Short mmCIF file of C-alpha atoms in Angstrom, two decimals:
data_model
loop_
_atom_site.label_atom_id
_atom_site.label_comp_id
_atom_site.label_asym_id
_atom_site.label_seq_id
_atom_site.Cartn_x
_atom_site.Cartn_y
_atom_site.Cartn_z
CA UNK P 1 68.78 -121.74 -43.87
CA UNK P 2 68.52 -122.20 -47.82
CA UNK P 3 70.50 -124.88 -48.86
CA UNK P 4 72.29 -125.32 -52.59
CA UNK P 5 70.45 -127.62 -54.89
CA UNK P 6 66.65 -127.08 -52.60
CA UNK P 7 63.99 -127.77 -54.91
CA UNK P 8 61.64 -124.66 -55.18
CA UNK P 9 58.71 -127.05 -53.24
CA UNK P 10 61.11 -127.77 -50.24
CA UNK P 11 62.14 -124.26 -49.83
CA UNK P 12 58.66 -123.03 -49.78
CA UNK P 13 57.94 -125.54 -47.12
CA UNK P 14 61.10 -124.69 -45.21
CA UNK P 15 60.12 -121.10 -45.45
CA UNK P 16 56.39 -120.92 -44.64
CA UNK P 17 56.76 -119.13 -41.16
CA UNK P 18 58.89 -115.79 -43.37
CA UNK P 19 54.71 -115.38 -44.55
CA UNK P 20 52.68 -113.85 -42.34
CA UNK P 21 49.33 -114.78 -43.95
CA UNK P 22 48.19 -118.14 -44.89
CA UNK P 23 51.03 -120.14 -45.81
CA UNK P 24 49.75 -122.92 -47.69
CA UNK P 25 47.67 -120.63 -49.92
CA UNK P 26 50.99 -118.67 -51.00
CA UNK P 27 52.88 -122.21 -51.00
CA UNK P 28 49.79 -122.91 -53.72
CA UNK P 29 50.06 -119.77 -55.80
CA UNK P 30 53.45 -119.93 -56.29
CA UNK P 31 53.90 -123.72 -57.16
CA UNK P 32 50.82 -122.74 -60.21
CA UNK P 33 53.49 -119.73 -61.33
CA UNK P 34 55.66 -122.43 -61.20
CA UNK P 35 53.53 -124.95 -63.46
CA UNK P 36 52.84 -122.24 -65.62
CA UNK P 37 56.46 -121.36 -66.34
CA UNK P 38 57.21 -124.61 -67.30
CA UNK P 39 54.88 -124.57 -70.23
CA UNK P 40 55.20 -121.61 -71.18
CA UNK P 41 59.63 -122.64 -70.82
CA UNK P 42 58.95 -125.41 -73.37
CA UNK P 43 57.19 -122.88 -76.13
CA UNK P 44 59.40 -120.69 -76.08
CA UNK P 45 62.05 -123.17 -76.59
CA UNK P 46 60.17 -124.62 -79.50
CA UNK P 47 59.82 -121.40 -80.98
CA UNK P 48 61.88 -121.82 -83.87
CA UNK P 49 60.06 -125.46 -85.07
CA UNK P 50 56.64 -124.34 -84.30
CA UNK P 51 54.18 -121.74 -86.03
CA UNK P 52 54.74 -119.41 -82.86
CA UNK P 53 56.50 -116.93 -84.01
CA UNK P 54 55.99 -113.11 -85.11
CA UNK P 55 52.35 -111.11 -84.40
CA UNK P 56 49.22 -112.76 -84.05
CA UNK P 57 47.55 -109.57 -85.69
CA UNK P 58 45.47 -108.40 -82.55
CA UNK P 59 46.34 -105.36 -80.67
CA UNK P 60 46.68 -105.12 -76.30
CA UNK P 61 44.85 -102.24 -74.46
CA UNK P 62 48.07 -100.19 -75.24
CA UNK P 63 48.02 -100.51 -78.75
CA UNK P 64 50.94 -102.63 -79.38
CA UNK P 65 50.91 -105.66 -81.52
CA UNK P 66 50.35 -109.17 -79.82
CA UNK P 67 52.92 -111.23 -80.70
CA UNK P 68 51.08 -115.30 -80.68
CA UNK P 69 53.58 -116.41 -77.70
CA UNK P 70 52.48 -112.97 -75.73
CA UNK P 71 48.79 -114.80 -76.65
CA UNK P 72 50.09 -118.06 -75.40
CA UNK P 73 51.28 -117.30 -72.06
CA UNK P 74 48.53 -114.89 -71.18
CA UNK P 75 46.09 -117.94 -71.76
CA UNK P 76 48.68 -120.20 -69.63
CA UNK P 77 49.13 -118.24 -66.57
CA UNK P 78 45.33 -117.32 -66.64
CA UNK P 79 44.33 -120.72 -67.17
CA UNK P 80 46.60 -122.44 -64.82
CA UNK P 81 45.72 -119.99 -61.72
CA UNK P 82 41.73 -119.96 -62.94
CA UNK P 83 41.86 -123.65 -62.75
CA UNK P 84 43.47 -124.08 -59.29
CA UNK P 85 40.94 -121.81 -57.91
CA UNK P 86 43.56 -120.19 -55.72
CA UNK P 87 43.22 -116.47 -56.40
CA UNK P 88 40.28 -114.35 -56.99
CA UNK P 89 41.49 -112.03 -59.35
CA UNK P 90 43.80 -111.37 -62.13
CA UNK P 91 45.05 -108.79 -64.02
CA UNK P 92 47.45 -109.28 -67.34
CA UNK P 93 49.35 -106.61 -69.31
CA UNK P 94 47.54 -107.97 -72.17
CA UNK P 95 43.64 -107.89 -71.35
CA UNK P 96 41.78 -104.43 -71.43
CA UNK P 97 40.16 -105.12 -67.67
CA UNK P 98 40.73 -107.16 -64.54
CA UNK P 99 39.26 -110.93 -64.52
CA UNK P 100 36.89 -111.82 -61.45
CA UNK P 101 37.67 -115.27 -60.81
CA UNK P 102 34.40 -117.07 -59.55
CA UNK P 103 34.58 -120.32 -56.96
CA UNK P 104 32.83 -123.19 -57.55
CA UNK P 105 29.71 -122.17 -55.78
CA UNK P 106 30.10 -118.99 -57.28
CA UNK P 107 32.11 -117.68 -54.15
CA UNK P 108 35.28 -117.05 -53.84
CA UNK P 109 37.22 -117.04 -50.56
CA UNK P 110 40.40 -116.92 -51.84
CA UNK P 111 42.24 -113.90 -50.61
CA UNK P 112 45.30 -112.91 -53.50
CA UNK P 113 45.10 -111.08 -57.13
CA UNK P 114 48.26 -111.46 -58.97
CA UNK P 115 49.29 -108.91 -61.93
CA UNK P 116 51.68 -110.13 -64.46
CA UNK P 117 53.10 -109.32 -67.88
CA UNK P 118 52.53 -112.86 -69.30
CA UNK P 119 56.03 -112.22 -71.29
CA UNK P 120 58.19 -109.33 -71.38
CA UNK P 121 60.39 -109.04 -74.15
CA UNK P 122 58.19 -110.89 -76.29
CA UNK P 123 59.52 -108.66 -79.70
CA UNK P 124 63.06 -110.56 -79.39
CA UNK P 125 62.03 -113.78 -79.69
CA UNK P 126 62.24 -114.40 -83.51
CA UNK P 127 65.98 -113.45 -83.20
CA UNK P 128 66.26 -116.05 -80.25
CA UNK P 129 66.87 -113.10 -77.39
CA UNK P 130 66.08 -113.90 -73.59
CA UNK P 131 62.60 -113.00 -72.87
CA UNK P 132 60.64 -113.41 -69.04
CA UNK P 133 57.38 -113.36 -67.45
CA UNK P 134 56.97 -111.09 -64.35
CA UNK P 135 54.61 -111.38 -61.72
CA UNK P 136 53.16 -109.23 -58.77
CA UNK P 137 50.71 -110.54 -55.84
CA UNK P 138 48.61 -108.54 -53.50
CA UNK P 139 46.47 -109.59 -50.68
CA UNK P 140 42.47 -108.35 -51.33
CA UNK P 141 41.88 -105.49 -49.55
CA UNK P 142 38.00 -105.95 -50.38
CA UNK P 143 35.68 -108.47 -48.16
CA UNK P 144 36.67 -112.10 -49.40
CA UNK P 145 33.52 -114.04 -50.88
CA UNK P 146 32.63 -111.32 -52.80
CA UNK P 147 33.82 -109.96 -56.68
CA UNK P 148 36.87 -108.22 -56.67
CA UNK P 149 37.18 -104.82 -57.82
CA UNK P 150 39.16 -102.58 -59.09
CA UNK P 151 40.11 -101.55 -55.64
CA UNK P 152 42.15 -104.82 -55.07
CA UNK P 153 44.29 -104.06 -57.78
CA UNK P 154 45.15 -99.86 -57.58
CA UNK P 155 47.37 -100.97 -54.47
CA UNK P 156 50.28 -99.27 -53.97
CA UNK P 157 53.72 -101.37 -54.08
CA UNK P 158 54.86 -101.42 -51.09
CA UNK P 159 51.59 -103.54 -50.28
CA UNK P 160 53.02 -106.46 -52.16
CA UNK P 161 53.36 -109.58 -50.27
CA UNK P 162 55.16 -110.94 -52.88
CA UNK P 163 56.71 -110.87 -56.67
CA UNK P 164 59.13 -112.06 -59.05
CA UNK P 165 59.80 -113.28 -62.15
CA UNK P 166 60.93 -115.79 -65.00
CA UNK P 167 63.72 -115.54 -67.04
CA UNK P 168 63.78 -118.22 -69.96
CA UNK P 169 67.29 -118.05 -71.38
CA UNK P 170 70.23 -120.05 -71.42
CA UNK P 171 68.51 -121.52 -68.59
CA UNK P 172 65.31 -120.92 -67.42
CA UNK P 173 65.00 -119.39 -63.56
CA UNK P 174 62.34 -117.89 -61.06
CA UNK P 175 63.42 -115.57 -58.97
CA UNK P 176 61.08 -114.21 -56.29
CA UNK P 177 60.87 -112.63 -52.87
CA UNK P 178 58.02 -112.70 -50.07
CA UNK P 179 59.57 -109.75 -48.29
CA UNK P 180 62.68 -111.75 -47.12
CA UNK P 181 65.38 -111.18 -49.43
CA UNK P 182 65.53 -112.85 -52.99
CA UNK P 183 66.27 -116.12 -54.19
CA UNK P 184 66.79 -117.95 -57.59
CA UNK P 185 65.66 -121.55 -58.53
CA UNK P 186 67.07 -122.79 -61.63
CA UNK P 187 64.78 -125.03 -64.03
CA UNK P 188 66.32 -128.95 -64.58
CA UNK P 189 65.20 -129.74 -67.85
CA UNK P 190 65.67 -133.39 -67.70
CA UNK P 191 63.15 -133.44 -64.50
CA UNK P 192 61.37 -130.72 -65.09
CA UNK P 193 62.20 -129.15 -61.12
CA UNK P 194 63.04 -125.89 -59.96
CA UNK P 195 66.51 -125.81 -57.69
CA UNK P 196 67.98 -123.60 -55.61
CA UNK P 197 70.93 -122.19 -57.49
CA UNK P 198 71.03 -118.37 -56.39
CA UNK P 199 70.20 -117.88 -52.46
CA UNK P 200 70.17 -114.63 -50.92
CA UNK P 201 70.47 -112.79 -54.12
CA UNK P 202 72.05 -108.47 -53.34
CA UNK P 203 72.82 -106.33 -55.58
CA UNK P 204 77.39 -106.05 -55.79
CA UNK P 205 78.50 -103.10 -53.67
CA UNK P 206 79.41 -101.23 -56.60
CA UNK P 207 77.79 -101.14 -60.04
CA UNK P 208 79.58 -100.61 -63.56
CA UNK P 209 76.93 -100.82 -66.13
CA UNK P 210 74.29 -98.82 -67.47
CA UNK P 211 71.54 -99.72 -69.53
CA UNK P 212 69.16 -97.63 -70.91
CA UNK P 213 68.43 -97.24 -75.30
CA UNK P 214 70.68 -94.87 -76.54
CA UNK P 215 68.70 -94.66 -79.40
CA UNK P 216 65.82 -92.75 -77.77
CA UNK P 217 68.56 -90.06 -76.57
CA UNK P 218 67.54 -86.74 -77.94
CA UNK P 219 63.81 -87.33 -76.60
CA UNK P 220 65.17 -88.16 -73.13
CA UNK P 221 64.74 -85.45 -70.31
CA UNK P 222 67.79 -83.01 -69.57
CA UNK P 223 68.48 -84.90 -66.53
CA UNK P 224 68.86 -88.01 -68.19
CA UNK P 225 70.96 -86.80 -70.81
CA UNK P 226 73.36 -85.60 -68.05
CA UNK P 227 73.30 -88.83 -66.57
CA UNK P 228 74.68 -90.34 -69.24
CA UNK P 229 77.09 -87.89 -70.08
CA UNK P 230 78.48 -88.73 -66.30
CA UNK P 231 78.62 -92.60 -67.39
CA UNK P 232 80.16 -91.98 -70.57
CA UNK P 233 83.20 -89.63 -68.55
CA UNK P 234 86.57 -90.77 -67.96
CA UNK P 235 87.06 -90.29 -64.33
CA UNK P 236 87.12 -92.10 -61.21
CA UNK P 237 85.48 -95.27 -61.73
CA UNK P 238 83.99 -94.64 -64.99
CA UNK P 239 83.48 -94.62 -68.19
CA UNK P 240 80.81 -97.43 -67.32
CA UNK P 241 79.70 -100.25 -69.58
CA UNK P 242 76.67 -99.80 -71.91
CA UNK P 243 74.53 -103.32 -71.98
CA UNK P 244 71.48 -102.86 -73.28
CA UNK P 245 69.32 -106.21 -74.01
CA UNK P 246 65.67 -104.38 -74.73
CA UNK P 247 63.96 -107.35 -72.40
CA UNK P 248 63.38 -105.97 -68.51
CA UNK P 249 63.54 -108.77 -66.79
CA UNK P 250 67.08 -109.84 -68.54
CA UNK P 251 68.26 -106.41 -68.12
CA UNK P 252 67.74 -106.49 -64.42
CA UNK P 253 68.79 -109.73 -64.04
CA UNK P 254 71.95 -108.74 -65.48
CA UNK P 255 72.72 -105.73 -63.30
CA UNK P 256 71.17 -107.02 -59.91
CA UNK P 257 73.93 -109.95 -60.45
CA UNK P 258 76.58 -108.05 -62.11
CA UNK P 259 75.95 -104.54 -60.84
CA UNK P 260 74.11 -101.59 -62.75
CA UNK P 261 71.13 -99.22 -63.46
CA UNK P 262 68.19 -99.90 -65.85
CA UNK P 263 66.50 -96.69 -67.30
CA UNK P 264 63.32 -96.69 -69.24
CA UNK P 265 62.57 -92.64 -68.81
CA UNK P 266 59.93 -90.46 -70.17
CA UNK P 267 60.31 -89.44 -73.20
CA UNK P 268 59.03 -86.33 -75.65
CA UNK P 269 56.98 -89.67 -77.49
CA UNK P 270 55.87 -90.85 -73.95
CA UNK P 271 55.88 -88.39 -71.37
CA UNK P 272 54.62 -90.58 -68.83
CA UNK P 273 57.05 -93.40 -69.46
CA UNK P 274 56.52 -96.31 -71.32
CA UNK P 275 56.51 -99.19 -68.46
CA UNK P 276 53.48 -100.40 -66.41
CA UNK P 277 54.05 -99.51 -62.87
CA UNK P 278 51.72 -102.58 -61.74
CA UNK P 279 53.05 -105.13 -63.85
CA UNK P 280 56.58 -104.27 -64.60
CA UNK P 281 57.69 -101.75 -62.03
CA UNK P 282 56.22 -102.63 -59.02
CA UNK P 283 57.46 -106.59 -58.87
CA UNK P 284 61.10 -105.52 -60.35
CA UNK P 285 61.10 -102.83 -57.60
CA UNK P 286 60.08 -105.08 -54.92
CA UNK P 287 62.90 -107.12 -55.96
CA UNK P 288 65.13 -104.30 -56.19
CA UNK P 289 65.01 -103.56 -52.76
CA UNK P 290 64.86 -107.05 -51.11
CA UNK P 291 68.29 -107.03 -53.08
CA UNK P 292 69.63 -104.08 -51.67
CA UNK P 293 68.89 -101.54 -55.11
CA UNK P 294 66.30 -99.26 -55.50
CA UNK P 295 63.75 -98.16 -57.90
CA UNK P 296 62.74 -94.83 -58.75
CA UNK P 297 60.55 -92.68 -61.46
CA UNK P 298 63.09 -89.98 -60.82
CA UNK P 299 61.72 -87.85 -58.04
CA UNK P 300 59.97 -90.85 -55.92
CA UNK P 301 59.79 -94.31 -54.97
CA UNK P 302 58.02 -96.48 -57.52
CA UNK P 303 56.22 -98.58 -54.56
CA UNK P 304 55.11 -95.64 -52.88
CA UNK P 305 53.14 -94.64 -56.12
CA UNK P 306 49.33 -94.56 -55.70
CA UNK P 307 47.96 -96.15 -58.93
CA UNK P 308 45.00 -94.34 -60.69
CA UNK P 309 44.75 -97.53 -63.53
CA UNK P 310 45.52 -100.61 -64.40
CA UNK P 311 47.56 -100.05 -67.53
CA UNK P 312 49.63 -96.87 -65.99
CA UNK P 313 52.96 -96.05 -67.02
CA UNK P 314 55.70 -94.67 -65.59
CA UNK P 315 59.55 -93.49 -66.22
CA UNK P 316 61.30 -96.09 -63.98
CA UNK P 317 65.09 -96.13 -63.03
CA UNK P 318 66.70 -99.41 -61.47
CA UNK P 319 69.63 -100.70 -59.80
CA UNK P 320 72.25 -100.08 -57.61
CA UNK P 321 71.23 -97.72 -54.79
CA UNK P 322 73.98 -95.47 -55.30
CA UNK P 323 73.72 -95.11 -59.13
CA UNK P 324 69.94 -94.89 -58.90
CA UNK P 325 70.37 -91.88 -56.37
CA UNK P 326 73.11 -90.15 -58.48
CA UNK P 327 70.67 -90.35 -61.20
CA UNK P 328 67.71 -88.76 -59.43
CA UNK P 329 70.33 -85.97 -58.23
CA UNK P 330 70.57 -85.18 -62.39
CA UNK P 331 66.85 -85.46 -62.96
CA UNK P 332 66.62 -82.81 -60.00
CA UNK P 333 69.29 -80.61 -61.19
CA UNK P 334 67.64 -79.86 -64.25
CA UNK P 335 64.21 -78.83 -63.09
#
């Protein structure tokens, strides 16, 4: 039974039979996540006194600026799971193709890829807004001791034996599942360890708040549009709350404690959404669930999407169950 105050090591210990694979190897993977966090936790809070700030005048595979600390935890996480030789392939938001990780003997029998956006949000943090790192890990469906391919990474969500993410705010968190509900560890500064702070983490049984930029309104769908009319009406249990951070991972952190949807849709600029199913929707929706949401493009189930690449987008819609299904009852109204 998780206990207040666990350190993330003893709770992975005291949890090892919830994994039905190896569990030392997953008890290894996520203590390097862990690691990683941490220095990527103390940039990020140095932010302001250190020449890491704005762009670092390169562009990702989507044609977005880099900003330096988006350059600075890419290398981290990479580094920091490369060097452990405990996966055998990675695959970042912010590299063009996958990375083959290669063993010492030039074999690798390790039998995980992880996908990750290094850190989401990374735009807000010259004016000092929460920003996260989110993470997604599959078991090799290839032979292990051979190269991966891209075949170990087009895996459809619902394959994920685990996920989560890091939220560095007013205090800095992981929150992950392995398929057996979700739990928080909160970051002591002063010791530098992980503690349980939120265990068994569900959705409320109601939600209240919607977030989704307003801005973008007249190149949302029709069914969208209606959605938010319904949020914005005076009746029942509504009008709802608008909260609207522009950082996923605080976003849904937000709602999944407080109670809400998150909608990134398609739009007339991005008709195919602008989110990465396998680094941002997959692990959120994974969480979702193990919290009692859901997490939809709309018309299906984001883990039951079959990827065709590794920088795919998708219109995503998050939260409570009921609110998410109310909103995929306006998106098929309007069609």
């Amino acid at each position: 039974m998780a206990k207040i105050n666990q350190s993330l090591g003893e709770f992975i210990i005291e949890n090892q039979e919830e994994f039905k694979y190896s569990s030392g190897e997953l008890s290894r993977l996520i203590n390097s996540i862990r690691l990683a966090a941490k220095v990527v936790n103390h940039k990020v809070n140095k932010a302001g006194l250190v020449d890491i700030l704005g762009t670092a005048g390169n562009h990702n595979i989507q044609g977005e600026d880099q900003q330096k600390l988006d350059v600075f935890a890419n290398e981290v996480f990479i580094n920091t799971l490369t060097n452990r030789e405990i996966v055998c392939g990675i695959a970042s938001e912010e590299e063009d193709d996958f990375i083959t990780i290669k063993g010492r003997n030039e074999k690798n029998d390790n039998k995980y890829v992880v996908l990750m956006d290094p850190l989401d949000g990374s735009s807000n943090i010259d004016v000092n807004v929460s920003v996260g790192t989110i993470f997604s890990i599959f078991r090799r469906v290839t032979p292990t001791g051979t190269p991966v391919t891209i075949e170990d990474f087009l895996q459809p969500g619902i394959n994920q034996v685990a996920a989560g993410y890091i939220v560095y705010g007013t205090s800095t968190m992981i929150v992950y599942t392995t398929g057996h509900g979700v739990n928080g560890f909160t970051l002591n500064p002063a010791i530098g360890t992980y503690y349980l702070s939120h265990p068994n983490m569900k959705f409320p049984k109601e939600g209240h708040i919607y977030s989704v930029n307003e801005g973008n309104y007249v190149h949302f769908p029709q069914g969208i549009k209606d959605y938010i009319k319904y949020c914005q009406k005076e009746e029942e249990d509504r009008p709802y709350t608008s909260r609207y951070i522009g950082s996923l991972v605080s976003d849904f952190h937000r709602n999944m404690i407080k109670g809400g949807i998150y909608i990134y849709p398609s739009t007339s600029k991005d008709p195919k959404g602008k989110l990465r199913l396998l680094y941002e929707c997959n692990p959120i929706a994974m969480i979702a669930e193990q919290a009692g949401g859901k997490a939809s493009d709309g018309f299906q189930r984001i883990l039951e999407i079959e990827p065709k690449n590794l920088h795919q987008r998708v219109p995503f819609i998050c939260g409570n169950t009921d609110m998410v299904e109310k909103a995929e009852e306006f998106m098929k109204n309007s069609k």
